[in-house]
């Protein structure tokens, strides 16, 4: 089957910027205290040898996967971009990172206790979210937890140039109400929803939605 253009463009864009990403954000912290608080709340049931497995889809350079690991979670990462996967492996040699797309995960039905999409669902056009949320639902065990983070807004941010590279990268800002609606339609039960004001260089509010698969 032919790969959709948006997937090819996103992979190509991240492959091109991966080296700059590593150079510019060598020790990038994981968001602010509220983002870390949501990640910590998400992680709590999985901490310890019996917990998990948890997968971060769109794991990028691996900073969030590593943060969850530091909390004692059995976690690995999956990313569309081979260059980002290579960067994550170099940066976090003790952790597992695989290539793959959240649109068709190479994972068994019901095999995960938790799934994280931290600023990665933003690269899938919103009209295609029902298919991706159905995929998240498929790979999570009943009761399994999902945490999604995204920038809030209506208009996508589109880049044709990034750090001197020609790219075609869309960052879809999303509506917390619409994502919540999509999650409920896909068979998730909402647990918490945090929308915070922009801080630092951020231009728009940031949202964190925590849900679990209906048992
Ligand atoms: C903004 S970065 C976020 C990375 C990481 N979650 C973090 O917060 O540091 C988005 C990442 O999602 C990945 N991505 C985009 N679309 C994807 C897809 N369909 N499946 C898997 N990964 C994807 C990109 O390659 C990129 O590494």
CSV table of C-alpha atoms and ligand atoms in Angstrom, one decimal:
chain,number,residue,atom,x,y,z
A,1,UNK,CA,0.0,0.0,0.0
A,2,UNK,CA,1.3,3.5,-0.8
A,3,UNK,CA,2.3,5.5,2.3
A,4,UNK,CA,0.4,8.7,2.9
A,5,UNK,CA,2.3,11.8,2.0
A,6,UNK,CA,2.0,13.3,5.5
A,7,UNK,CA,3.9,10.3,7.0
A,8,UNK,CA,6.6,10.5,4.4
A,9,UNK,CA,7.0,14.2,4.9
A,10,UNK,CA,7.1,13.9,8.7
A,11,UNK,CA,9.7,11.1,8.6
A,12,UNK,CA,11.8,13.0,6.1
A,13,UNK,CA,11.5,16.3,8.2
A,14,UNK,CA,12.7,14.6,11.4
A,15,UNK,CA,15.4,12.7,9.6
A,16,UNK,CA,16.8,16.0,8.3
A,17,UNK,CA,16.6,17.9,11.6
A,18,UNK,CA,17.7,15.1,14.0
A,19,UNK,CA,21.4,16.1,14.1
A,20,UNK,CA,20.5,19.8,14.8
A,21,UNK,CA,18.0,18.6,17.4
A,22,UNK,CA,20.7,16.7,19.3
A,23,UNK,CA,23.1,19.7,19.1
A,24,UNK,CA,20.5,22.3,20.1
A,25,UNK,CA,18.8,20.3,22.9
A,26,UNK,CA,21.5,18.1,24.3
A,27,UNK,CA,20.0,17.9,27.7
A,28,UNK,CA,16.5,19.2,27.1
A,29,UNK,CA,14.3,18.9,30.2
A,30,UNK,CA,10.9,17.3,30.1
A,31,UNK,CA,8.5,20.2,29.9
A,32,UNK,CA,7.6,22.2,33.1
A,33,UNK,CA,6.4,21.0,36.5
A,34,UNK,CA,2.8,20.5,35.3
A,35,UNK,CA,3.8,18.3,32.4
A,36,UNK,CA,6.1,16.3,34.7
A,37,UNK,CA,3.3,16.0,37.2
A,38,UNK,CA,1.0,14.5,34.6
A,39,UNK,CA,3.8,12.1,33.5
A,40,UNK,CA,4.4,11.1,37.1
A,41,UNK,CA,0.7,10.5,37.7
A,42,UNK,CA,0.5,8.4,34.5
A,43,UNK,CA,3.5,6.4,35.6
A,44,UNK,CA,2.4,5.6,39.2
A,45,UNK,CA,0.6,2.3,38.5
A,46,UNK,CA,3.5,1.0,36.4
A,47,UNK,CA,6.3,1.6,38.8
A,48,UNK,CA,8.2,-1.5,39.9
A,49,UNK,CA,9.3,-4.8,38.3
A,50,UNK,CA,5.7,-6.1,37.7
A,51,UNK,CA,4.5,-2.9,36.0
A,52,UNK,CA,4.1,-2.1,32.4
A,53,UNK,CA,4.9,-2.6,29.6
A,54,UNK,CA,4.6,1.0,28.5
A,55,UNK,CA,5.4,2.4,25.1
A,56,UNK,CA,6.0,6.0,24.1
A,57,UNK,CA,4.9,6.5,20.5
A,58,UNK,CA,6.7,9.3,18.8
A,59,UNK,CA,9.6,9.1,21.3
A,60,UNK,CA,11.9,11.4,19.3
A,61,UNK,CA,15.3,11.8,21.0
A,62,UNK,CA,14.0,9.7,23.9
A,63,UNK,CA,13.9,12.3,26.7
A,64,UNK,CA,10.4,11.4,27.9
A,65,UNK,CA,11.0,7.7,27.6
A,66,UNK,CA,14.1,8.2,29.8
A,67,UNK,CA,12.1,10.3,32.2
A,68,UNK,CA,9.5,7.5,32.7
A,69,UNK,CA,12.4,5.0,33.0
A,70,UNK,CA,13.9,7.1,35.7
A,71,UNK,CA,10.6,6.7,37.6
A,72,UNK,CA,11.0,2.9,37.5
A,73,UNK,CA,8.7,2.2,34.6
A,74,UNK,CA,9.4,-0.6,32.1
A,75,UNK,CA,9.2,1.5,29.0
A,76,UNK,CA,10.4,1.6,25.4
A,77,UNK,CA,10.0,4.0,22.5
A,78,UNK,CA,8.7,3.9,18.9
A,79,UNK,CA,9.3,6.6,16.3
A,80,UNK,CA,8.6,7.1,12.7
A,81,UNK,CA,12.0,8.7,11.9
A,82,UNK,CA,15.0,6.3,11.7
A,83,UNK,CA,17.4,9.2,12.5
A,84,UNK,CA,15.5,10.1,15.7
A,85,UNK,CA,15.5,6.4,16.7
A,86,UNK,CA,19.3,6.3,16.2
A,87,UNK,CA,19.7,9.5,18.2
A,88,UNK,CA,17.5,8.1,21.0
A,89,UNK,CA,19.6,4.9,21.1
A,90,UNK,CA,22.8,6.8,21.2
A,91,UNK,CA,21.5,9.1,24.0
A,92,UNK,CA,20.0,6.4,26.1
A,93,UNK,CA,21.9,3.1,25.4
A,94,UNK,CA,20.1,1.2,28.1
A,95,UNK,CA,16.6,1.7,26.6
A,96,UNK,CA,14.9,0.2,23.7
A,97,UNK,CA,13.8,2.3,20.7
A,98,UNK,CA,12.2,0.9,17.5
A,99,UNK,CA,11.1,2.3,14.2
A,100,UNK,CA,7.4,2.3,13.6
A,101,UNK,CA,4.3,4.4,13.1
A,102,UNK,CA,1.5,5.0,15.5
A,103,UNK,CA,-0.9,4.5,12.6
A,104,UNK,CA,-0.1,0.8,12.4
A,105,UNK,CA,1.8,-0.4,15.5
A,106,UNK,CA,3.7,-3.7,15.3
A,107,UNK,CA,2.3,-4.8,18.7
A,108,UNK,CA,-0.1,-7.5,19.8
A,109,UNK,CA,-3.7,-6.7,20.7
A,110,UNK,CA,-4.0,-5.8,24.4
A,111,UNK,CA,-0.3,-6.1,25.0
A,112,UNK,CA,0.4,-2.8,26.7
A,113,UNK,CA,-0.4,-1.5,30.2
A,114,UNK,CA,0.3,2.1,29.2
A,115,UNK,CA,0.8,4.2,26.0
A,116,UNK,CA,2.1,7.7,25.8
A,117,UNK,CA,1.8,10.1,22.9
A,118,UNK,CA,3.7,13.2,24.0
A,119,UNK,CA,3.5,15.9,21.3
A,120,UNK,CA,3.4,13.2,18.5
A,121,UNK,CA,-0.3,12.9,17.7
A,122,UNK,CA,0.1,16.5,16.5
A,123,UNK,CA,1.8,15.2,13.4
A,124,UNK,CA,-1.3,13.2,12.3
A,125,UNK,CA,-4.0,15.2,10.5
A,126,UNK,CA,-7.0,15.5,12.9
A,127,UNK,CA,-9.4,13.9,10.5
A,128,UNK,CA,-7.3,10.7,10.7
A,129,UNK,CA,-7.3,10.6,14.6
A,130,UNK,CA,-10.1,8.1,14.9
A,131,UNK,CA,-8.0,5.5,13.2
A,132,UNK,CA,-5.0,6.2,15.4
A,133,UNK,CA,-7.1,6.2,18.6
A,134,UNK,CA,-8.6,2.9,17.5
A,135,UNK,CA,-5.0,1.6,17.2
A,136,UNK,CA,-4.1,2.9,20.7
A,137,UNK,CA,-7.2,1.1,22.0
A,138,UNK,CA,-6.3,-2.1,20.2
A,139,UNK,CA,-2.8,-2.4,21.7
A,140,UNK,CA,-3.8,-1.4,25.2
A,141,UNK,CA,-5.1,-4.1,27.6
A,142,UNK,CA,-8.5,-3.4,29.1
A,143,UNK,CA,-7.9,-0.7,31.8
A,144,UNK,CA,-4.6,0.3,30.2
A,145,UNK,CA,-3.7,3.9,30.5
A,146,UNK,CA,-3.2,6.5,27.8
A,147,UNK,CA,-1.6,10.0,28.1
A,148,UNK,CA,-1.7,12.5,25.3
A,149,UNK,CA,0.1,15.9,25.2
A,150,UNK,CA,-0.5,18.6,22.6
A,151,UNK,CA,-0.5,22.3,21.8
A,152,UNK,CA,-4.0,23.8,21.9
A,153,UNK,CA,-5.4,25.7,19.0
A,154,UNK,CA,-7.3,25.5,15.7
A,155,UNK,CA,-4.7,26.4,13.1
A,156,UNK,CA,-1.8,24.0,12.3
A,157,UNK,CA,1.7,25.4,12.4
A,158,UNK,CA,3.4,24.5,9.1
A,159,UNK,CA,7.1,24.7,8.4
A,160,UNK,CA,8.8,24.5,5.0
A,161,UNK,CA,12.2,25.3,6.5
A,162,UNK,CA,13.8,24.2,9.7
A,163,UNK,CA,17.3,25.1,10.8
A,164,UNK,CA,18.4,25.5,7.2
A,165,UNK,CA,16.7,22.3,5.9
A,166,UNK,CA,13.9,22.2,3.4
A,167,UNK,CA,11.0,20.3,5.1
A,168,UNK,CA,7.3,19.9,5.0
A,169,UNK,CA,6.3,19.5,8.7
A,170,UNK,CA,2.8,20.2,10.1
A,171,UNK,CA,2.2,20.6,13.8
A,172,UNK,CA,-1.5,20.3,14.3
A,173,UNK,CA,-2.7,22.3,17.3
A,174,UNK,CA,-5.7,20.6,18.7
A,175,UNK,CA,-8.9,21.2,20.7
A,176,UNK,CA,-9.0,19.4,24.1
A,177,UNK,CA,-12.8,19.1,23.7
A,178,UNK,CA,-12.4,17.4,20.3
A,179,UNK,CA,-9.6,15.1,21.4
A,180,UNK,CA,-11.7,14.2,24.5
A,181,UNK,CA,-14.7,13.4,22.2
A,182,UNK,CA,-12.5,11.3,20.0
A,183,UNK,CA,-11.1,9.4,22.9
A,184,UNK,CA,-14.6,8.6,24.3
A,185,UNK,CA,-15.8,7.5,20.9
A,186,UNK,CA,-12.8,5.2,20.6
A,187,UNK,CA,-13.7,3.5,23.9
A,188,UNK,CA,-11.6,5.4,26.5
A,189,UNK,CA,-12.8,6.8,29.8
A,190,UNK,CA,-11.3,10.2,30.8
A,191,UNK,CA,-9.4,10.4,34.0
A,192,UNK,CA,-8.0,13.9,34.0
A,193,UNK,CA,-7.5,16.9,31.7
A,194,UNK,CA,-5.0,19.6,32.4
A,195,UNK,CA,-4.7,22.7,30.2
A,196,UNK,CA,-2.0,25.2,31.2
A,197,UNK,CA,-1.1,28.6,30.0
A,198,UNK,CA,1.9,29.0,27.7
A,199,UNK,CA,5.3,29.5,29.4
A,200,UNK,CA,8.7,30.5,28.1
A,201,UNK,CA,8.8,30.5,24.2
A,202,UNK,CA,5.4,28.8,23.9
A,203,UNK,CA,2.8,30.7,22.0
A,204,UNK,CA,-0.4,28.7,22.9
A,205,UNK,CA,-1.7,26.7,25.9
A,206,UNK,CA,-0.6,23.1,26.3
A,207,UNK,CA,-3.0,20.2,27.1
A,208,UNK,CA,-2.4,16.9,28.8
A,209,UNK,CA,-5.3,14.3,28.6
A,210,UNK,CA,-5.2,11.1,30.8
A,211,UNK,CA,-7.6,8.3,30.0
A,212,UNK,CA,-7.9,4.6,30.2
A,213,UNK,CA,-9.3,1.9,28.0
A,214,UNK,CA,-12.7,0.8,29.1
A,215,UNK,CA,-12.5,-2.6,30.8
B,1,LIG,C1,7.7,16.9,18.6
B,1,LIG,S1,8.6,15.4,18.6
B,1,LIG,C2,8.3,14.8,20.3
B,1,LIG,C3,9.3,13.8,20.7
B,1,LIG,C4,9.2,13.3,22.2
B,1,LIG,N1,7.9,12.8,22.4
B,1,LIG,C5,9.5,14.5,23.1
B,1,LIG,O1,8.6,15.1,23.6
B,1,LIG,O2,10.7,14.8,23.2
B,1,LIG,C6,7.5,14.4,17.6
B,1,LIG,C7,8.1,13.0,17.3
B,1,LIG,O3,7.0,12.2,16.8
B,1,LIG,C8,7.5,11.4,15.7
B,1,LIG,N2,6.3,11.0,14.9
B,1,LIG,C9,5.6,11.8,14.1
B,1,LIG,N3,4.6,11.0,13.5
B,1,LIG,C10,4.7,9.8,14.0
B,1,LIG,C11,4.0,8.6,13.7
B,1,LIG,N4,3.0,8.5,12.8
B,1,LIG,N5,4.4,7.4,14.4
B,1,LIG,C12,5.5,7.5,15.2
B,1,LIG,N6,6.2,8.6,15.5
B,1,LIG,C13,5.8,9.7,14.9
B,1,LIG,C14,8.5,12.3,15.0
B,1,LIG,O4,9.4,11.5,14.2
B,1,LIG,C15,9.1,13.0,16.2
B,1,LIG,O5,10.3,12.3,16.6
